[in-house]
Coordinates of C-alpha atoms and ligand atoms in Angstrom, one line a residue:
M1 CA -75.2 -72.0 31.1
L2 CA -75.8 -68.2 30.8
T3 CA -72.6 -67.3 32.6
D4 CA -69.6 -69.5 33.4
N5 CA -70.1 -69.2 37.2
I6 CA -73.4 -71.2 36.9
S7 CA -73.2 -74.9 36.5
R8 CA -74.9 -78.2 37.5
S9 CA -73.4 -81.0 39.5
E10 CA -73.6 -84.6 38.2
D11 CA -76.9 -85.2 40.1
G12 CA -78.4 -82.1 38.5
S13 CA -78.2 -79.7 41.5
L14 CA -77.5 -76.1 40.6
L15 CA -74.1 -74.6 41.5
F16 CA -73.2 -70.9 41.7
A17 CA -69.5 -70.1 41.8
G18 CA -69.0 -73.8 42.4
Q19 CA -71.2 -74.0 45.5
S20 CA -74.5 -75.8 46.0
V21 CA -77.4 -73.3 45.7
S22 CA -79.7 -75.5 47.8
A23 CA -77.1 -76.0 50.5
L24 CA -76.6 -72.2 50.7
A25 CA -80.4 -71.7 50.9
D26 CA -80.6 -74.3 53.7
R27 CA -77.8 -72.5 55.6
Y28 CA -78.9 -68.9 55.2
G29 CA -82.6 -69.2 54.4
T30 CA -84.6 -67.7 51.5
P31 CA -85.1 -65.3 49.8
L32 CA -81.4 -65.0 49.5
Y33 CA -79.1 -62.8 47.5
L34 CA -75.8 -64.6 46.5
M35 CA -72.9 -62.6 45.2
D36 CA -69.8 -64.2 43.6
E37 CA -67.0 -62.1 44.9
D38 CA -64.4 -63.6 42.6
R39 CA -66.5 -62.5 39.6
I40 CA -66.9 -58.9 41.0
R41 CA -63.1 -58.8 41.3
E42 CA -62.6 -60.1 37.8
N43 CA -65.0 -57.5 36.4
C44 CA -63.2 -54.7 38.3
R45 CA -59.8 -55.9 37.0
M46 CA -61.1 -56.2 33.5
Y47 CA -62.1 -52.5 33.6
R48 CA -58.9 -51.5 35.4
E49 CA -56.6 -53.3 32.9
A50 CA -58.5 -52.1 29.8
F51 CA -58.4 -48.5 31.1
R52 CA -54.7 -48.6 31.8
A53 CA -54.0 -50.1 28.4
D54 CA -56.3 -48.0 26.3
F55 CA -56.6 -44.6 28.1
G56 CA -53.3 -44.5 30.1
P57 CA -52.2 -44.9 33.7
D58 CA -54.1 -41.8 34.8
S59 CA -57.5 -43.1 33.7
L60 CA -59.9 -44.5 36.3
P61 CA -63.1 -46.6 36.2
L62 CA -65.5 -45.5 39.0
Y63 CA -67.9 -48.2 40.3
A64 CA -71.5 -46.9 40.1
G65 CA -72.6 -47.8 43.6
K66 CA -76.3 -47.5 42.7
A67 CA -76.1 -50.9 41.2
A68 CA -75.3 -52.6 44.5
S69 CA -74.4 -50.5 47.5
F70 CA -73.3 -52.2 50.8
R71 CA -70.2 -51.9 52.9
R72 CA -68.4 -55.0 51.7
M73 CA -68.9 -54.0 48.1
Y74 CA -66.9 -50.8 48.6
R75 CA -64.1 -52.7 50.3
I76 CA -63.8 -54.9 47.3
V77 CA -63.9 -51.9 45.0
A78 CA -61.2 -50.1 47.1
E79 CA -59.0 -53.2 47.0
E80 CA -59.3 -53.4 43.3
G81 CA -58.3 -49.8 42.9
L82 CA -61.4 -48.3 41.3
G83 CA -63.1 -45.0 42.3
V84 CA -66.7 -44.7 43.2
D85 CA -69.7 -42.9 41.7
A86 CA -72.2 -42.0 44.6
V87 CA -75.6 -40.4 44.2
S88 CA -76.6 -39.7 47.8
P89 CA -75.3 -39.1 51.3
G90 CA -76.4 -42.7 52.0
E91 CA -74.1 -44.1 49.3
I92 CA -71.3 -41.8 50.4
A93 CA -71.7 -42.8 54.1
T94 CA -71.7 -46.5 53.1
A95 CA -68.5 -46.1 51.1
L96 CA -66.8 -44.1 53.9
S97 CA -67.8 -46.5 56.5
A98 CA -66.0 -49.2 54.5
G99 CA -62.8 -47.1 54.6
F100 CA -63.2 -46.0 51.0
P101 CA -61.0 -43.0 50.3
A102 CA -63.2 -39.8 50.1
E103 CA -61.0 -38.3 47.4
K104 CA -61.9 -41.1 45.0
I105 CA -65.7 -40.5 45.3
Y106 CA -67.5 -38.6 42.6
Y107 CA -70.7 -37.3 43.9
H108 CA -73.7 -37.2 41.5
G109 CA -77.3 -36.1 41.7
D110 CA -79.7 -33.8 40.0
G111 CA -81.4 -32.7 43.3
K112 CA -78.7 -32.1 45.9
T113 CA -80.1 -30.3 49.0
D114 CA -78.0 -27.8 51.0
A115 CA -77.7 -30.5 53.6
D116 CA -76.4 -33.0 51.0
I117 CA -73.9 -30.5 49.7
A118 CA -72.7 -29.7 53.2
F119 CA -72.5 -33.5 54.0
A120 CA -70.3 -34.2 51.1
L121 CA -68.1 -31.1 51.4
D122 CA -67.5 -31.8 55.1
R123 CA -66.4 -35.3 54.3
G124 CA -63.9 -34.2 51.7
V125 CA -65.6 -35.9 48.7
G126 CA -63.1 -35.7 45.8
C127 CA -65.3 -34.4 43.1
F128 CA -68.9 -33.1 42.7
I129 CA -70.6 -33.8 39.4
V130 CA -72.6 -30.7 39.1
D131 CA -75.9 -31.3 37.4
N132 CA -77.3 -27.8 36.9
G133 CA -77.0 -24.0 37.5
N134 CA -78.7 -24.0 40.9
E135 CA -76.3 -26.6 42.3
L136 CA -73.4 -24.6 40.9
V137 CA -74.4 -21.5 42.9
S138 CA -75.2 -23.3 46.1
L139 CA -72.0 -25.5 45.9
N140 CA -69.9 -22.4 45.3
E141 CA -71.4 -20.6 48.3
A142 CA -71.0 -23.7 50.6
A143 CA -67.4 -24.3 49.5
G144 CA -66.7 -20.5 50.1
E145 CA -68.1 -20.8 53.6
R146 CA -65.6 -23.6 54.3
S147 CA -62.7 -21.8 52.5
V148 CA -62.2 -24.8 50.1
C149 CA -61.9 -24.9 46.3
Q150 CA -64.0 -27.9 45.3
K151 CA -63.2 -29.9 42.2
V152 CA -66.2 -30.3 39.9
L153 CA -67.2 -31.9 36.7
L154 CA -70.1 -30.4 34.7
R155 CA -72.8 -32.8 33.6
I156 CA -73.7 -32.2 30.0
T157 CA -76.7 -33.8 28.2
P158 CA -75.4 -34.9 24.8
G159 CA -78.8 -35.5 23.2
I160 CA -78.1 -39.1 22.2
D161 CA -80.8 -41.9 22.2
P162 CA -79.1 -45.1 23.4
H163 CA -82.1 -47.3 22.4
T164 CA -82.7 -48.7 25.9
Y165 CA -85.6 -48.8 28.3
A166 CA -87.3 -45.3 28.3
A167 CA -86.9 -45.0 32.1
I168 CA -83.2 -45.4 32.0
N169 CA -82.5 -43.4 28.9
T170 CA -80.6 -40.5 30.4
G171 CA -78.8 -38.9 27.5
A172 CA -81.6 -37.4 25.4
V173 CA -82.1 -33.6 25.3
D174 CA -85.2 -33.4 27.4
V175 CA -84.2 -35.6 30.3
K176 CA -84.0 -34.3 33.9
F177 CA -80.2 -34.8 34.1
G178 CA -77.5 -32.4 33.1
V179 CA -77.5 -29.4 30.8
P180 CA -78.1 -29.8 27.1
V181 CA -75.6 -28.9 24.4
E182 CA -78.2 -28.5 21.7
T183 CA -80.0 -25.6 23.3
G184 CA -76.8 -23.7 23.9
Q185 CA -77.3 -24.0 27.6
A186 CA -74.2 -26.2 28.2
M187 CA -71.9 -23.3 27.0
E188 CA -73.6 -20.9 29.4
F189 CA -73.2 -23.5 32.2
V190 CA -69.5 -23.7 31.6
R191 CA -69.2 -19.9 31.4
A192 CA -71.1 -19.6 34.7
A193 CA -68.9 -22.3 36.3
L194 CA -65.7 -20.4 35.4
T195 CA -67.0 -17.4 37.4
M196 CA -67.3 -19.5 40.6
K197 CA -64.4 -18.6 42.8
N198 CA -64.6 -21.7 45.0
L199 CA -64.9 -24.3 42.3
S200 CA -62.2 -25.8 40.1
V201 CA -63.7 -27.0 36.9
A202 CA -61.8 -30.2 36.0
G203 CA -63.9 -31.4 33.1
L204 CA -67.1 -32.8 31.7
H205 CA -69.4 -35.6 32.5
C206 CA -72.2 -37.3 30.5
H207 CA -74.2 -40.5 30.8
V208 CA -76.4 -41.6 27.9
G209 CA -78.2 -44.6 29.4
S210 CA -78.0 -48.0 30.9
M211 CA -78.1 -51.5 29.2
V212 CA -76.5 -50.1 26.1
F213 CA -75.7 -52.7 23.4
D214 CA -75.7 -50.4 20.4
E215 CA -72.0 -50.3 19.3
D216 CA -71.9 -46.8 18.1
V217 CA -73.7 -45.1 21.1
F218 CA -70.4 -44.3 22.9
L219 CA -68.7 -43.4 19.6
R220 CA -71.4 -40.8 18.8
T221 CA -71.1 -39.6 22.4
V222 CA -67.4 -39.1 22.0
D223 CA -68.1 -37.1 18.8
L224 CA -70.4 -34.9 20.6
M225 CA -68.3 -34.4 23.7
V226 CA -65.1 -33.7 21.7
G227 CA -67.0 -31.3 19.5
F228 CA -68.2 -29.4 22.6
M229 CA -64.8 -29.5 24.2
A230 CA -63.4 -27.8 21.1
E231 CA -66.1 -25.2 21.1
V232 CA -65.3 -24.4 24.8
R233 CA -61.6 -24.1 24.0
D234 CA -62.4 -21.8 21.0
E235 CA -64.9 -19.6 22.9
L236 CA -63.6 -19.6 26.4
G237 CA -60.0 -20.7 26.1
L238 CA -60.5 -23.6 28.5
V239 CA -59.1 -27.0 27.8
F240 CA -60.7 -29.6 30.0
G241 CA -58.5 -32.0 31.9
E242 CA -61.1 -34.8 32.6
L243 CA -63.8 -36.5 30.6
N244 CA -66.3 -38.9 32.2
L245 CA -68.5 -40.8 29.8
G246 CA -70.8 -42.4 32.5
G247 CA -71.8 -46.0 32.7
G248 CA -74.1 -48.1 30.6
Y249 CA -72.6 -51.3 29.1
G250 CA -75.2 -54.0 28.8
V251 CA -75.1 -57.5 30.3
R252 CA -76.7 -60.8 29.2
Y253 CA -79.8 -61.8 31.1
L254 CA -81.0 -64.4 28.6
D255 CA -79.1 -66.9 26.5
S256 CA -80.5 -65.0 23.5
D257 CA -79.0 -61.7 24.5
P258 CA -76.0 -60.6 22.5
P259 CA -72.6 -60.7 24.4
C260 CA -71.0 -57.3 25.1
D261 CA -67.2 -57.6 24.7
I262 CA -66.4 -54.7 27.0
P263 CA -62.6 -54.7 26.5
A264 CA -63.1 -54.7 22.7
R265 CA -65.7 -51.8 23.1
L266 CA -63.3 -49.8 25.2
R267 CA -60.5 -50.2 22.7
E268 CA -62.8 -48.8 20.0
V269 CA -63.9 -45.9 22.2
A270 CA -60.2 -45.1 23.0
A271 CA -59.2 -45.2 19.3
H272 CA -62.1 -43.1 18.3
L273 CA -61.6 -40.6 21.1
K274 CA -57.9 -40.2 20.3
A275 CA -58.6 -39.7 16.6
R276 CA -61.3 -37.0 17.3
L277 CA -59.1 -35.3 19.9
S278 CA -56.2 -35.2 17.5
E279 CA -58.4 -33.7 14.7
A280 CA -59.5 -31.0 17.2
S281 CA -55.9 -30.5 18.4
L282 CA -56.9 -31.3 21.9
P283 CA -54.8 -33.4 24.4
L284 CA -56.1 -36.7 25.9
P285 CA -57.9 -35.8 29.1
R286 CA -57.9 -38.1 32.2
F287 CA -60.6 -40.6 31.2
L288 CA -63.3 -41.9 33.5
M289 CA -66.4 -44.1 33.2
E290 CA -68.9 -45.3 35.7
P291 CA -69.8 -48.9 35.2
G292 CA -72.3 -50.4 37.6
R293 CA -74.3 -53.2 36.1
S294 CA -71.4 -54.7 34.2
I295 CA -69.4 -55.0 37.4
V296 CA -72.0 -56.7 39.6
A297 CA -74.9 -58.1 37.5
D298 CA -73.4 -61.5 36.6
A299 CA -72.0 -61.9 40.1
G300 CA -75.5 -62.1 41.5
M301 CA -78.2 -64.8 41.9
T302 CA -81.4 -64.7 44.0
V303 CA -82.7 -67.9 45.6
Y304 CA -86.3 -68.4 46.6
T305 CA -88.4 -71.2 48.1
V306 CA -91.6 -72.1 46.4
C307 CA -94.7 -71.4 48.6
S308 CA -97.4 -72.6 46.3
V309 CA -98.0 -73.8 42.7
K310 CA -101.3 -72.8 41.2
R311 CA -102.7 -74.1 38.0
I312 CA -105.6 -72.4 36.3
P313 CA -106.7 -74.9 33.5
G314 CA -107.1 -73.2 30.2
Y315 CA -105.3 -70.1 31.5
K316 CA -101.9 -70.2 33.1
S317 CA -99.9 -71.6 36.0
Y318 CA -98.0 -69.8 38.7
V319 CA -95.1 -70.7 40.9
I320 CA -95.4 -68.5 43.9
T321 CA -92.2 -67.8 45.9
D322 CA -91.3 -66.3 49.3
G323 CA -89.9 -63.2 47.5
G324 CA -91.1 -60.9 44.8
M325 CA -91.2 -57.3 43.7
T326 CA -89.8 -56.4 47.1
D327 CA -86.4 -57.9 46.3
N328 CA -86.6 -57.6 42.5
P329 CA -88.8 -54.9 41.1
R330 CA -87.2 -54.9 37.7
F331 CA -89.8 -56.9 35.7
C332 CA -92.6 -54.7 37.2
L333 CA -90.7 -51.5 36.4
Y334 CA -89.1 -52.2 33.1
G335 CA -90.4 -55.6 31.8
A336 CA -86.8 -56.8 32.5
R337 CA -86.1 -60.4 31.4
Y338 CA -84.3 -63.0 33.5
T339 CA -83.2 -66.6 33.3
V340 CA -84.8 -68.7 35.9
L341 CA -83.5 -72.1 37.0
H342 CA -84.8 -74.9 39.3
A343 CA -82.1 -75.4 41.9
Q344 CA -82.6 -79.2 42.2
K345 CA -84.1 -80.7 39.1
K346 CA -83.3 -80.2 35.5
A347 CA -84.5 -83.3 33.6
G348 CA -88.1 -84.4 32.9
L349 CA -91.3 -82.9 31.6
R350 CA -91.4 -79.1 31.7
A351 CA -94.2 -76.6 32.0
I352 CA -94.7 -72.8 31.6
F353 CA -95.3 -70.8 34.8
D354 CA -95.3 -67.2 35.8
L355 CA -92.8 -66.8 38.7
A356 CA -94.7 -64.6 41.2
G357 CA -94.0 -63.1 44.6
R358 CA -96.0 -62.9 47.7
C359 CA -96.9 -59.2 47.7
C360 CA -100.6 -58.3 47.8
E361 CA -100.6 -57.1 44.2
S362 CA -101.4 -59.1 41.0
G363 CA -98.5 -57.3 39.2
D364 CA -96.0 -58.8 41.6
I365 CA -94.4 -61.0 39.0
I366 CA -90.7 -61.7 39.1
Q367 CA -90.7 -63.2 35.6
P368 CA -93.6 -64.3 33.3
A369 CA -93.8 -67.4 31.1
I370 CA -90.7 -69.3 32.3
S371 CA -90.0 -73.0 31.8
L372 CA -89.6 -75.1 34.9
P373 CA -89.9 -78.8 35.7
A374 CA -93.7 -79.7 35.5
G375 CA -93.4 -81.2 39.0
T376 CA -92.2 -78.1 40.7
A377 CA -93.7 -78.1 44.1
R378 CA -93.9 -76.3 47.5
G379 CA -90.5 -76.3 49.2
D380 CA -88.4 -76.4 46.0
R381 CA -85.7 -73.9 45.5
I382 CA -85.8 -71.6 42.4
A383 CA -82.9 -69.4 41.3
V384 CA -83.1 -66.2 39.3
C385 CA -79.8 -65.4 37.6
T386 CA -77.9 -62.2 37.0
T387 CA -79.5 -60.3 39.8
G388 CA -76.4 -58.6 41.1
A389 CA -77.3 -55.2 39.8
Y390 CA -80.3 -53.1 40.8
N391 CA -81.9 -55.8 42.9
Y392 CA -80.7 -55.4 46.5
S393 CA -80.2 -51.7 45.8
M394 CA -83.8 -51.3 44.7
A395 CA -85.4 -53.6 47.2
S396 CA -88.2 -52.3 49.4
N397 CA -90.3 -53.2 52.5
Y398 CA -93.6 -53.2 50.6
N399 CA -96.1 -55.1 52.6
R400 CA -93.6 -54.9 55.4
F401 CA -91.5 -57.8 54.1
P402 CA -88.0 -57.7 55.5
R403 CA -85.2 -57.5 52.9
P404 CA -83.1 -60.6 52.2
P405 CA -79.4 -60.9 53.3
I406 CA -76.4 -60.9 50.9
V407 CA -74.1 -63.8 51.1
M408 CA -70.7 -63.5 49.4
L409 CA -69.1 -66.5 47.7
R410 CA -65.3 -66.4 47.5
G411 CA -62.8 -69.2 46.6
G412 CA -65.2 -72.0 47.6
E413 CA -66.1 -70.3 50.9
N414 CA -69.2 -68.2 51.8
Y415 CA -69.9 -65.5 54.3
L416 CA -72.6 -63.0 55.2
A417 CA -72.1 -59.4 53.9
V418 CA -75.5 -58.0 54.7
K419 CA -77.7 -59.6 57.4
R420 CA -81.3 -60.6 56.8
E421 CA -83.6 -57.8 57.9
T422 CA -85.8 -58.7 60.9
L423 CA -89.3 -57.5 61.8
E424 CA -87.6 -55.5 64.6
D425 CA -85.6 -53.7 61.9
V426 CA -88.8 -53.0 59.9
L427 CA -90.5 -51.6 62.9
A428 CA -87.5 -49.7 64.2
L429 CA -88.6 -46.3 63.2
D430 CA -92.3 -46.5 64.1
I431 CA -93.2 -44.5 67.2
Ligands
LIG501 N1 -73.5 -43.1 35.8 C1 -74.7 -42.5 35.9 C2 -74.7 -41.1 35.9 C3 -75.9 -43.2 35.9 O1 -77.0 -42.6 36.0 C4 -75.8 -44.7 35.9 C5 -77.0 -45.5 36.0 C6 -74.5 -45.3 35.9 C7 -73.4 -44.5 35.8 C8 -74.4 -46.8 35.9 O2 -74.9 -47.3 34.7 P1 -74.7 -48.9 34.5 O3 -73.3 -49.2 34.1 O4 -75.2 -49.6 35.7 O5 -75.6 -49.2 33.3 N2 -82.5 -49.2 37.8 C9 -82.3 -49.4 36.4 C10 -80.9 -48.9 36.0 C11 -80.9 -47.4 36.3 C12 -79.5 -46.8 35.9 C13 -79.4 -45.5 36.5 N3 -78.1 -44.9 36.2 C14 -82.3 -50.9 36.1 O6 -82.6 -51.7 37.0 O7 -82.1 -51.4 35.0

């Protein structure tokens, strides 16, 4: 199986985290997001332990809430001792409502409004990751009005192509995030930040992209960031105390995807970082990263019920489910690939289908050309694996479909973490 939390019982029925997927679907209905809490905790611990060992006790992985943001998730992350990367008042509010400590929240975003800045300052968010010069000025003013000195990291664009989907390539020079080093603007950004009386500049941030498999992407990023840190020290006399390299490690969606040994990668990054810093005579800063996908992706599975099976002789066949691009828009947006399994049957003749949703749009495909039992029929349960990241968090109410619930699986038990949306919820704001 793709991941070791997916298996089959002797009679062929699909198990996730050791629990029957069909039984969970019977109990909670479909479409249904399942989240393996034990796996989330293992992934958090893997980061925490690797960070401690490689970057020292001061280092901290921040869970990137954009991957899956709901109250229960932040409780788990808090218990596992990670910080949080939040990108909106909504993510901040969700984390705070779970009792997540405000000082361990790093607040991102390239378009923070005055209201957003006020919201985060008033709640004592630990650190702003300042994206650009406009934000620097507005944040400094707002902090001054409150007589606080706000800790900030400055987001730098390193100009590195991580060879990932274009839409999630965030490190190249001409992206909308951060301030580029190559054009000389990053140095001006740091210079300007140092004149802001109400900001305390703790360090630098960068993020080169998501679904990064290329081994040397983070090593090249280290080269660039350490080079820039040395330039800043030489020109402005400032030695940064924090370095945040963003998120991005890839996960396996298909059996054919390469594995990403994250602890091994982190060891390499640490060795490379320490070597570059020592060449530049710089001390090891407090090290941060912001993993999202690699903490939750393999903890997720989505379960659907088949509504219809359509065969178009000489063309193709569809399995049409009760979900779709509303709960998983990632194939539509990125051509993202997934492993799809029948929840009951595994043996027998197979056929190729497009797994479709029920939105009124022919592009509403969850996954094209997948192999399922030829006899797949209305009422069967279908599971899409590795949907823990960027599925629930990107879900929509297109066609006014209510969003699915999230059920957590822990130690052989299961419980509801997010309720199924109702038509009343969908209609709640209409006047
Ligand atoms: N930090 C920053 C500043 C980011 O922009 C991101 C992701 C992360 C951390 C977390 O990266 P991760 O470890 O999850 O790769 N919706 C897309 C992914 C967008 C990623 C956006 N930024 C998808 O479904 O693939």
